[in-house]
XYZ file of C-alpha atoms in Angstrom:
691
model
C 0.993 -37.655 6.280
C -0.611 -36.107 9.373
C -2.216 -33.400 7.258
C -3.673 -36.014 4.857
C -5.209 -37.911 7.795
C -6.618 -34.641 9.165
C -8.302 -33.744 5.871
C -9.727 -37.275 5.522
C -11.308 -36.902 8.952
C -12.843 -33.618 7.830
C -14.281 -35.178 4.668
C -15.713 -38.129 6.598
C -17.258 -35.736 9.139
C -18.897 -33.663 6.440
C -20.326 -36.683 4.590
C -21.653 -38.108 7.861
C -23.369 -34.772 8.624
C -25.027 -34.783 5.198
C -26.166 -38.378 5.786
C -27.772 -37.439 9.095
C -29.488 -34.446 7.489
C -30.875 -36.663 4.726
C -32.129 -39.202 7.261
C -33.720 -36.381 9.235
C -35.416 -34.942 6.136
C -36.651 -38.317 4.908
C -38.877 -38.670 7.922
C -40.541 -35.317 7.283
C -41.668 -35.498 3.661
C -43.843 -37.530 1.313
C -47.207 -35.751 1.454
C -48.899 -32.381 1.871
C -49.273 -30.962 5.399
C -52.644 -29.551 6.495
C -52.699 -25.854 7.429
C -54.582 -24.134 10.251
C -57.598 -22.101 9.189
C -59.487 -19.706 11.483
C -57.783 -21.098 14.562
C -58.404 -24.784 13.746
C -55.954 -27.364 12.395
C -57.660 -30.497 11.144
C -55.410 -33.550 11.319
C -58.205 -36.132 11.270
C -57.154 -37.124 7.751
C -53.818 -38.398 9.071
C -54.371 -42.117 9.355
C -52.537 -45.216 10.414
C -48.777 -45.275 10.124
C -48.617 -41.771 8.545
C -47.805 -40.584 12.071
C -44.643 -42.684 11.914
C -43.478 -40.996 8.682
C -43.903 -37.277 9.280
C -44.085 -34.513 11.848
C -46.466 -31.629 11.206
C -45.860 -27.905 11.361
C -48.549 -25.939 13.198
C -48.590 -23.058 10.773
C -51.566 -21.097 9.539
C -54.116 -18.765 11.149
C -54.196 -18.733 14.964
C -56.552 -16.784 17.187
C -54.766 -13.719 18.546
C -55.619 -11.764 21.707
C -53.618 -8.532 22.018
C -52.814 -7.458 25.588
C -54.742 -10.412 27.019
C -53.802 -13.570 28.842
C -56.948 -15.591 28.183
C -58.260 -18.499 30.240
C -56.228 -21.595 29.209
C -59.448 -23.603 29.293
C -61.177 -21.288 26.823
C -61.826 -22.905 23.443
C -62.283 -19.600 21.581
C -65.714 -20.635 20.291
C -67.373 -17.865 22.265
C -65.328 -15.067 20.646
C -67.616 -12.744 18.679
C -65.051 -10.841 16.588
C -62.042 -13.114 16.444
C -58.642 -11.816 15.284
C -56.416 -14.212 13.390
C -52.732 -13.873 12.663
C -50.375 -16.224 10.800
C -47.966 -18.393 12.750
C -45.007 -18.286 12.478
C -44.809 -14.493 12.207
C -43.709 -11.368 14.065
C -46.653 -9.435 15.417
C -45.064 -6.005 14.947
C -45.256 -6.649 11.179
C -49.039 -7.187 11.355
C -51.906 -4.684 11.570
C -54.858 -4.563 13.978
C -58.500 -3.811 13.157
C -57.602 -0.087 12.901
C -54.971 -0.723 10.257
C -52.086 0.076 12.640
C -49.092 -2.144 13.303
C -48.878 -3.810 16.663
C -46.009 -2.398 18.737
C -43.104 -4.775 19.385
C -43.370 -4.304 23.166
C -46.372 -5.886 24.854
C -48.060 -9.213 25.570
C -50.653 -11.407 23.873
C -52.263 -14.832 23.744
C -52.288 -17.265 20.842
C -54.837 -20.061 20.532
C -55.164 -23.050 18.193
C -57.523 -26.056 18.245
C -56.135 -29.260 16.744
C -58.558 -31.984 15.655
C -57.025 -35.462 15.860
C -58.116 -38.846 14.513
C -59.439 -41.426 16.950
C -56.341 -43.578 16.698
C -52.999 -41.889 16.931
C -49.729 -42.605 18.740
C -48.436 -40.746 21.766
C -47.755 -37.215 20.606
C -45.241 -34.492 21.488
C -44.691 -30.891 20.478
C -41.390 -29.152 19.811
C -40.653 -25.434 19.574
C -37.569 -23.263 19.634
C -37.805 -19.500 20.040
C -40.524 -16.955 20.571
C -40.034 -13.290 21.253
C -39.051 -13.320 24.007
C -40.884 -15.385 26.696
C -43.819 -17.780 26.697
C -45.986 -20.255 28.558
C -47.801 -22.995 26.648
C -50.990 -24.675 27.833
C -52.607 -27.732 26.248
C -56.161 -28.492 27.308
C -55.755 -26.149 30.259
C -52.548 -27.754 31.559
C -49.267 -25.838 31.652
C -46.795 -28.006 29.700
C -43.809 -25.713 29.313
C -42.380 -22.244 29.529
C -39.367 -20.207 28.449
C -38.694 -17.370 30.828
C -41.841 -15.930 32.373
C -44.315 -13.841 30.369
C -45.820 -10.874 32.195
C -47.914 -7.809 31.567
C -45.009 -5.408 32.154
C -41.258 -5.297 31.764
C -40.813 -5.825 35.483
C -42.989 -8.943 35.499
C -41.398 -10.494 32.406
C -38.345 -12.724 32.357
C -36.819 -13.578 28.977
C -35.892 -17.089 27.926
C -35.262 -19.023 24.709
C -34.532 -22.736 24.777
C -35.530 -25.633 22.584
C -38.295 -27.667 24.219
C -40.022 -30.990 23.636
C -43.456 -31.177 25.298
C -45.006 -34.653 25.647
C -48.816 -34.728 25.295
C -50.419 -37.257 27.634
C -53.012 -39.675 26.247
C -53.318 -41.337 22.846
C -57.114 -41.261 23.030
C -57.409 -37.454 23.014
C -59.274 -36.268 19.887
C -58.857 -32.507 20.336
C -56.018 -30.320 21.589
C -56.638 -26.757 22.737
C -53.302 -24.925 22.635
C -52.946 -21.548 24.370
C -49.645 -19.652 24.334
C -48.930 -16.630 26.507
C -46.301 -14.511 24.800
C -44.616 -11.341 26.160
C -41.784 -9.106 24.949
C -40.492 -5.847 26.447
C -36.831 -5.905 25.348
C -36.406 -7.088 21.755
C -37.389 -5.041 18.706
C -39.297 -7.965 17.193
C -41.845 -10.176 18.922
C -44.274 -13.045 18.508
C -44.222 -16.748 17.721
C -41.667 -16.350 14.953
C -40.425 -19.952 14.692
C -42.490 -22.975 13.637
C -44.135 -25.287 16.173
C -44.157 -28.998 15.376
C -46.392 -31.894 16.425
C -45.901 -35.558 15.751
C -45.299 -38.905 17.302
C -43.044 -38.695 20.311
C -40.584 -41.037 18.611
C -40.215 -38.824 15.517
C -40.072 -35.585 17.516
C -37.313 -36.966 19.729
C -35.488 -38.411 16.717
C -35.595 -35.005 14.999
C -34.208 -33.344 18.113
C -31.422 -35.872 18.683
C -30.447 -35.813 14.992
C -30.178 -32.025 15.163
C -28.143 -32.245 18.367
C -25.861 -34.850 16.800
C -25.298 -32.707 13.706
C -24.606 -29.625 15.838
C -22.133 -31.599 17.944
C -20.382 -32.925 14.849
C -20.213 -29.490 13.243
C -19.078 -27.817 16.489
C -16.421 -30.467 17.146
C -15.117 -30.249 13.589
C -14.959 -26.456 13.813
C -13.265 -26.615 17.218
C -10.519 -29.004 16.098
C -10.075 -27.132 12.825
C -9.721 -23.893 14.779
C -7.181 -25.341 17.224
C -5.268 -26.977 14.374
C -4.928 -23.771 12.366
C -4.045 -21.746 15.467
C -1.302 -24.300 16.098
C -0.072 -23.833 12.530
C 0.129 -20.085 13.087
C 1.926 -20.218 16.435
C 4.496 -22.608 14.984
C 5.007 -20.445 11.892
C 3.987 -16.824 12.422
C 5.021 -15.480 9.040
C 1.544 -16.162 7.612
C -1.481 -14.618 9.339
C -4.097 -16.544 7.324
C -4.003 -19.685 9.560
C -4.558 -17.461 12.621
C -7.560 -15.723 11.059
C -9.023 -18.975 9.786
C -8.575 -20.638 13.183
C -10.354 -17.739 14.894
C -13.123 -17.896 12.280
C -13.705 -21.600 13.007
C -13.932 -20.964 16.765
C -16.290 -18.003 16.350
C -18.602 -19.974 14.060
C -18.459 -22.884 16.518
C -19.793 -20.542 19.218
C -22.545 -19.390 16.864
C -23.483 -23.013 16.120
C -23.918 -23.607 19.859
C -26.103 -20.499 20.350
C -28.631 -20.897 17.494
C -31.273 -23.443 16.475
C -31.514 -25.944 19.369
C -29.156 -23.740 21.421
C -26.902 -26.606 22.373
C -25.006 -24.279 24.694
C -27.795 -24.668 27.281
C -27.259 -28.427 27.219
C -23.626 -27.810 28.090
C -24.439 -25.340 30.885
C -28.028 -24.928 32.077
C -27.446 -21.855 34.225
C -26.131 -19.498 31.571
C -28.056 -16.181 31.636
C -30.351 -15.641 28.654
C -28.966 -12.141 27.956
C -25.411 -13.501 27.921
C -26.280 -16.197 25.364
C -28.229 -13.705 23.255
C -25.270 -11.291 23.252
C -22.972 -14.173 22.358
C -25.216 -15.052 19.403
C -24.967 -11.514 17.986
C -21.239 -11.192 18.685
C -20.456 -14.493 16.950
C -22.264 -13.225 13.836
C -20.551 -9.808 13.802
C -17.085 -11.053 14.755
C -17.422 -13.970 12.350
C -18.058 -11.541 9.495
C -15.155 -9.308 10.524
C -12.666 -12.181 10.866
C -13.874 -13.784 7.632
C -13.364 -10.611 5.560
C -9.955 -10.098 7.188
C -9.066 -13.671 6.234
C -10.098 -13.140 2.597
C -8.120 -9.874 2.482
C -5.022 -11.558 3.890
C -5.300 -14.623 1.652
C -5.829 -12.661 -1.585
C -4.258 -9.352 -0.633
C -3.035 -8.661 -4.188
C -6.606 -8.779 -5.480
C -8.295 -6.981 -2.545
C -9.408 -3.364 -2.408
C -8.071 -1.792 0.772
C -10.737 0.921 1.143
C -13.620 -1.554 0.932
C -11.900 -3.850 3.421
C -11.412 -0.975 5.882
C -15.081 0.039 5.456
C -16.232 -3.518 6.274
C -13.970 -3.741 9.325
C -15.000 -0.339 10.718
C -18.748 -0.958 10.345
C -18.605 -4.478 11.777
C -16.272 -3.321 14.540
C -18.659 -0.511 15.466
C -21.593 -2.952 15.579
C -19.502 -5.292 17.751
C -18.755 -2.515 20.259
C -22.446 -1.590 20.417
C -23.295 -5.242 21.112
C -20.691 -5.506 23.873
C -21.568 -2.351 25.787
C -25.255 -1.576 25.130
C -28.458 -3.426 26.127
C -30.424 -5.858 23.954
C -33.107 -3.311 23.087
C -30.416 -1.194 21.354
C -27.852 -3.618 19.930
C -30.544 -5.879 18.425
C -31.467 -3.047 16.055
C -28.030 -3.266 14.429
C -28.883 -6.674 12.960
C -30.540 -5.450 9.747
C -27.763 -2.916 8.874
C -25.127 -5.556 9.616
C -26.918 -8.094 7.426
C -26.836 -5.531 4.604
C -23.110 -4.979 5.233
C -22.566 -8.758 5.148
C -24.341 -8.973 1.796
C -22.106 -6.161 0.474
C -19.102 -8.040 1.833
C -20.235 -11.234 0.127
C -20.509 -9.459 -3.227
C -17.092 -7.848 -2.678
C -15.543 -11.202 -1.716
C -16.901 -12.850 -4.850
C -15.380 -10.000 -6.863
C -12.001 -10.558 -5.158
C -12.184 -14.285 -5.837
C -13.067 -13.787 -9.495
C -10.029 -11.506 -9.813
C -7.893 -14.087 -8.024
C -9.105 -16.843 -10.370
C -8.444 -14.590 -13.355
C -4.923 -13.914 -12.039
C -4.448 -17.664 -11.417
C -3.862 -17.340 -7.683
C -3.146 -20.665 -5.950
C -6.293 -22.132 -4.340
C -8.661 -19.474 -5.681
C -10.994 -21.979 -7.382
C -11.402 -24.195 -4.313
C -11.915 -21.105 -2.211
C -14.546 -19.799 -4.637
C -16.701 -22.944 -4.726
C -16.486 -23.364 -0.956
C -17.640 -19.769 -0.500
C -20.512 -20.177 -2.977
C -21.850 -22.985 -0.805
C -21.233 -21.026 2.390
C -22.691 -17.736 1.108
C -25.816 -19.537 -0.087
C -26.259 -20.874 3.433
C -25.675 -17.412 4.978
C -28.185 -15.715 2.663
C -30.671 -18.491 3.421
C -30.240 -17.866 7.172
C -30.740 -14.129 6.700
C -34.024 -14.841 4.905
C -35.035 -17.148 7.753
C -34.253 -14.439 10.331
C -36.298 -11.940 8.284
C -39.267 -14.380 8.411
C -39.179 -14.903 4.630
C -38.374 -18.627 4.930
C -39.279 -21.131 7.653
C -36.629 -23.801 7.349
C -33.613 -25.005 9.366
C -30.575 -22.736 9.575
C -27.777 -23.896 7.270
C -24.815 -21.642 7.982
C -23.170 -24.299 10.180
C -23.179 -26.768 7.288
C -21.994 -24.056 4.961
C -19.034 -23.172 7.144
C -18.175 -26.852 7.592
C -18.053 -27.283 3.827
C -16.002 -24.101 3.611
C -13.604 -25.400 6.287
C -12.965 -28.467 4.171
C -12.437 -26.467 0.983
C -10.177 -24.045 2.828
C -8.215 -26.904 4.356
C -7.576 -28.086 0.808
C -6.402 -24.575 -0.166
C -4.063 -24.333 2.813
C -2.758 -27.834 2.120
C -1.812 -26.679 -1.379
C -0.012 -23.689 0.071
C 1.848 -25.793 2.614
C 2.659 -28.385 -0.039
C 4.114 -25.595 -2.199
C 6.116 -24.367 0.805
C 7.447 -27.871 1.466
C 8.436 -28.318 -2.198
C 10.186 -24.952 -2.085
C 11.915 -25.922 1.174
C 13.084 -29.220 -0.355
C 14.400 -27.443 -3.436
C 16.227 -24.910 -1.288
C 17.624 -27.718 0.824
C 18.954 -29.474 -2.252
C 20.437 -26.241 -3.549
C 22.045 -25.622 -0.161
C 23.515 -29.093 -0.226
C 25.037 -28.429 -3.630
C 26.341 -25.080 -2.448
C 27.976 -26.646 0.623
C 29.808 -29.156 -1.559
C 31.622 -26.332 -3.367
C 31.507 -23.819 -0.532
C 35.239 -23.520 0.145
C 36.026 -23.028 -3.515
C 33.289 -20.437 -3.921
C 34.330 -18.623 -0.740
C 37.884 -18.458 -2.016
C 36.696 -17.085 -5.376
C 34.400 -14.563 -3.700
C 37.197 -13.482 -1.331
C 39.517 -12.801 -4.240
C 36.801 -10.825 -6.010
C 36.084 -8.824 -2.865
C 39.754 -8.089 -2.278
C 40.082 -6.921 -5.859
C 36.996 -4.742 -5.559
C 38.207 -3.333 -2.210
C 41.608 -2.601 -3.698
C 39.957 -0.634 -6.515
C 37.738 1.199 -4.025
C 40.712 2.086 -1.794
C 42.657 3.276 -4.798
C 39.757 5.413 -5.989
C 39.229 6.825 -2.502
C 42.934 7.608 -2.197
C 42.803 9.541 -5.475
C 39.604 11.278 -4.386
C 41.274 12.234 -1.098
C 44.229 13.782 -2.945
C 41.896 15.647 -5.306
C 39.929 17.030 -2.380
C 43.133 18.025 -0.575
C 44.318 19.898 -3.661
C 40.972 21.670 -3.987
C 41.298 22.896 -0.384
C 44.864 24.228 -0.737
C 45.483 27.847 0.324
C 48.676 29.656 -0.711
C 49.179 31.623 2.524
C 52.216 33.495 1.145
C 50.025 35.319 -1.408
C 47.682 36.619 1.263
C 48.382 40.098 2.620
C 46.872 42.102 5.496
C 45.887 39.033 7.564
C 47.124 35.627 8.628
C 45.040 32.531 7.949
C 45.275 29.025 9.421
C 42.977 26.282 8.103
C 42.362 22.907 9.765
C 40.405 20.097 8.100
C 39.803 16.442 9.101
C 37.284 14.249 7.264
C 35.339 11.624 9.192
C 36.252 9.041 6.527
C 38.530 9.083 3.494
C 36.732 12.065 1.973
C 34.258 14.490 3.481
C 31.507 17.008 2.882
C 33.192 20.230 4.065
C 34.626 22.726 1.570
C 36.471 26.025 1.965
C 38.137 28.583 -0.281
C 40.206 31.792 0.114
C 40.782 34.092 -2.846
C 41.481 37.690 -3.848
C 38.760 39.444 -5.863
C 39.067 41.767 -8.846
C 38.596 44.851 -6.631
C 41.432 43.908 -4.257
C 39.253 42.468 -1.482
C 39.398 38.894 -0.147
C 36.642 36.249 0.009
C 36.790 33.526 2.679
C 34.152 30.835 2.077
C 33.243 27.781 4.211
C 30.481 25.265 3.343
C 29.151 22.104 5.013
C 27.138 19.665 2.849
C 24.555 17.417 4.518
C 25.767 13.836 4.832
C 29.226 12.286 4.940
C 31.639 10.290 2.853
C 31.733 9.907 -0.916
C 28.230 11.267 -1.516
C 28.951 14.508 0.349
C 32.385 14.806 -1.279
C 30.834 14.618 -4.757
C 28.425 17.401 -3.822
C 31.359 19.562 -2.646
C 32.988 19.111 -6.060
C 29.773 20.255 -7.725
C 29.611 23.173 -5.290
C 33.229 24.113 -6.042
C 32.407 24.256 -9.760
C 29.587 26.745 -9.118
C 31.490 28.827 -6.552
C 34.619 29.124 -8.747
C 32.538 31.077 -11.273
C 31.475 33.561 -8.589
C 34.368 33.940 -6.165
C 36.545 36.417 -8.122
C 33.736 38.862 -8.887
C 33.200 42.204 -7.151
C 29.738 41.118 -6.023
C 28.882 41.437 -2.350
C 28.582 38.319 -0.133
C 24.782 38.650 -0.228
C 24.729 38.688 -4.028
C 27.141 35.780 -4.304
C 25.071 33.581 -1.963
C 21.850 34.371 -3.803
C 23.399 33.503 -7.193
C 25.056 30.408 -5.706
C 21.685 29.258 -4.346
C 19.885 29.771 -7.667
C 22.515 27.841 -9.652
C 22.718 25.016 -7.100
C 18.935 24.658 -6.836
C 18.406 24.554 -10.603
C 21.032 21.851 -11.106
C 20.765 19.652 -8.006
C 17.424 20.157 -6.213
C 16.238 16.686 -7.286
C 19.031 15.191 -5.147
C 17.409 16.564 -1.961
C 20.886 17.549 -0.776
C 21.407 20.846 1.059
C 24.321 22.761 2.505
C 25.133 25.519 4.946
C 27.812 28.083 4.237
C 29.319 31.346 5.431
C 31.073 33.935 3.233
C 33.086 36.885 4.535
C 34.560 39.667 2.429
C 37.655 41.407 3.871
C 38.216 44.987 2.667
C 41.811 45.873 3.679
C 41.519 49.494 2.549
C 38.494 50.357 4.692
C 39.243 47.635 7.270
C 35.667 46.331 6.980
C 34.438 42.726 7.161
C 31.132 41.956 5.387
C 29.503 38.647 6.265
C 26.537 36.629 4.923
C 25.522 33.190 6.206
C 23.188 30.610 4.626
C 21.915 28.628 7.602
C 25.457 28.113 8.913
C 26.158 27.763 12.669
C 27.227 30.961 14.437
C 30.935 31.686 14.040
C 33.017 34.100 16.175
C 34.600 37.554 15.721
C 37.035 38.471 18.527
C 38.116 42.086 19.151
C 39.796 43.571 22.194
C 36.504 44.939 23.451
C 34.036 42.093 22.817
C 33.092 38.818 21.120
C 30.576 39.053 18.259
C 28.601 36.086 16.918
C 28.367 35.919 13.161
C 24.710 34.827 12.912
C 23.014 33.182 9.941
C 21.407 35.728 7.608
C 19.277 33.400 5.455
C 18.169 29.847 4.728
C 20.315 26.863 3.739
C 21.411 26.574 0.120
C 19.200 24.357 -2.055
C 15.875 24.629 -0.199
C 14.260 27.144 -2.533
C 15.396 29.110 -5.570
C 14.005 32.394 -4.214
C 15.929 32.476 -0.925
C 17.189 35.948 0.094
C 20.140 36.859 2.332
C 21.160 39.788 4.535
C 24.657 41.105 5.316
C 26.498 42.091 8.469
C 29.298 44.755 8.230
C 31.889 44.988 10.992
C 34.988 47.225 11.300
C 38.221 45.540 12.368
C 41.647 46.551 13.491
C 44.988 44.885 13.907
C 44.879 41.938 16.311
C 41.210 41.145 15.803
C 40.415 37.551 15.003
C 37.726 35.556 13.224
C 37.130 31.828 13.686
C 34.978 30.107 11.068
C 34.058 26.459 11.652
C 31.580 23.744 10.650
C 29.213 22.086 13.133
C 31.540 19.058 13.243
C 33.674 20.786 15.914
C 30.899 20.994 18.508
C 28.433 18.249 17.420
C 30.679 15.474 18.709
C 29.515 13.075 21.430
C 31.448 11.023 23.935
C 30.607 7.445 24.987
C 27.966 8.766 27.433
C 26.125 10.716 24.749
C 27.287 14.117 26.057
C 28.087 16.707 23.374
C 31.228 18.872 23.108
C 29.025 21.946 22.581
C 29.304 25.476 21.160
C 29.794 27.041 24.598
C 32.920 24.954 25.202
C 34.291 25.958 21.766
C 33.865 29.677 22.535
C 35.427 29.285 26.000
C 38.544 27.555 24.624
C 39.066 30.296 22.039
C 38.758 32.977 24.741
C 41.059 31.224 27.183
C 43.799 30.914 24.533
C 43.549 34.345 22.865
C 47.083 35.206 23.912
C 48.386 32.437 21.628
C 48.566 32.425 17.854
C 45.525 31.345 15.834
C 47.257 28.099 14.890
C 47.983 27.368 18.557
C 44.354 28.217 19.322
C 43.197 25.643 16.779
C 45.708 23.044 18.006
C 44.441 23.512 21.571
C 40.785 23.046 20.669
C 41.451 19.920 18.585
C 43.538 18.504 21.438
C 40.736 19.041 23.949
C 38.280 17.456 21.522
C 40.478 14.355 21.277
C 40.623 14.119 25.091
C 36.828 14.583 25.270
C 36.095 11.801 22.777
C 38.503 9.330 24.300
C 37.952 5.989 22.536
C 34.858 7.246 20.652
C 35.104 7.819 16.920
C 34.477 11.213 15.342
C 30.921 11.528 14.079
C 31.354 14.369 11.550
C 33.868 16.213 9.380
C 35.727 19.015 11.207
C 36.813 22.301 9.613
C 38.241 25.360 11.418
C 39.587 28.498 9.711
C 41.388 31.017 11.901
C 41.968 34.616 10.674
C 44.063 37.313 12.433
C 44.283 40.849 11.006
C 47.607 42.665 10.642
C 48.188 46.396 10.699
């Protein structure tokens, strides 16, 4: 209900603004306006109550005096070679008697004689901007100024405010208007906006109607902005209300800084340069926020690269406007206007796609934007001195606000309907909740029972695959230790006798844990079983293992480390090759030797190559192979057990059997972890050579 009231207020506001605009226009039409020719505007044909129906624009050919401040009492009749320029216009677009354009920086005088009928009401003049300071004299009397025109940059003070200048005396039959105009900052200059003359009553009515419309538009934009910001801060899942609220506030600021510049009525002492910068920023930021809003609202139909291009260019222009002086940032206006036009075309394309794809609210959005874009293009033409009519973007954005409010109301209505439906469904679910929970619990228990059964079988299968018949092994003792982090793990080992009488001891550690890693170990076992009994060297076996594994399983992005040692009892030689496996240890009476990795992990590339390390051994020497799970364990403080600690424990207990060695290290690991769970599978294989 509150939203419906809000939208009705918006509609009433918009219709009231249109009514005021129509009333304002009705007093300015009905017949053709005379035009100034050769510095003279003849209004003697305006009779009787025509002055009560229309105000007159002082456009046409004015006398122009470049780099002169003429005598305000001069009538211009004595000029021998007069120069005329059209008003309104920008003097830098015009050429002098030598065919060269006037520079934008400089000063000049304008002069116009107005011939009046004998009987006319009390008259006033109104004017908005000139570039960028002026003084206006009528019949030699200074009636008004904006800033202070001077003959140099140091003497000139800029100013731009709407002014109404009463003209004393209803019996005056001729007005001699002289305007001093100076500009040393802006890239365009001259009397670029129309000047108006008419009865004081009509001039004041025009001004107050414009002020009223600006106040209505600004107030509507302000409340719309605050309302949509409130929507966002109460429900932050959607960014579109935030962007639309910011857009309303930015356009409100622009409404206050253009046309009659209502902002000066709110605060008289605001610096001119600050207001001018605010005018540019509101245009640039308004464009940026608007395109962001369209992208967010119709993101499925937007083109990301074009959106980024628009944001970067407008953002760059905004930074220039914030940090650089007027003489520089004002020159960004034309490029930005071109970017805005590109953005308008792109936005229409997005909307057409959205309508085609039947997006909610796309049609309302489209027609609101057509109205708004027409107003924006109109204002660009006005700023380029192509048209001389009131700026319309404020009315365009107000119409767009209303259309967008309708779009958002549809979205919120859809959300409320969805919420009501979900609420009803939840109510139905709650009515049968206990029964459904009971059914789901039974199903879960059944599923868990199946999973536990499957895992128990998988655990037994893995245990069988890791069995070593120690009684069939001669020439050395072996003691394996394996604990999986969960039911099954990703470590695998194998001990076998080869066809040439040597022994292969193989240990592998697959990346990952649990069922996934266990399945990979089964696949690995299938490949290794075809290689383990051959007379190939460890290097050759690892290279063939890598090729087979890569060809079959590289799409799984699963890798493994492994170490393979070949024991030659006849020559008492150990040959080792390691595929990215952590360093293991070889203990002899004289020293401790690290069994370093001799190649990359298995499964990274099919062309991996491996080296070998050959070591002699004698009775009593020991080898400890292990996975990284023995030292990559962390206590509750995040401290790791570490490889150095592993090596120290093996050294300190070398007088004990290999099984006692392994028992000691696992015991110290348990004490180290305390209440912390193990974070990886642990495998240790101890080997001690006999005579």
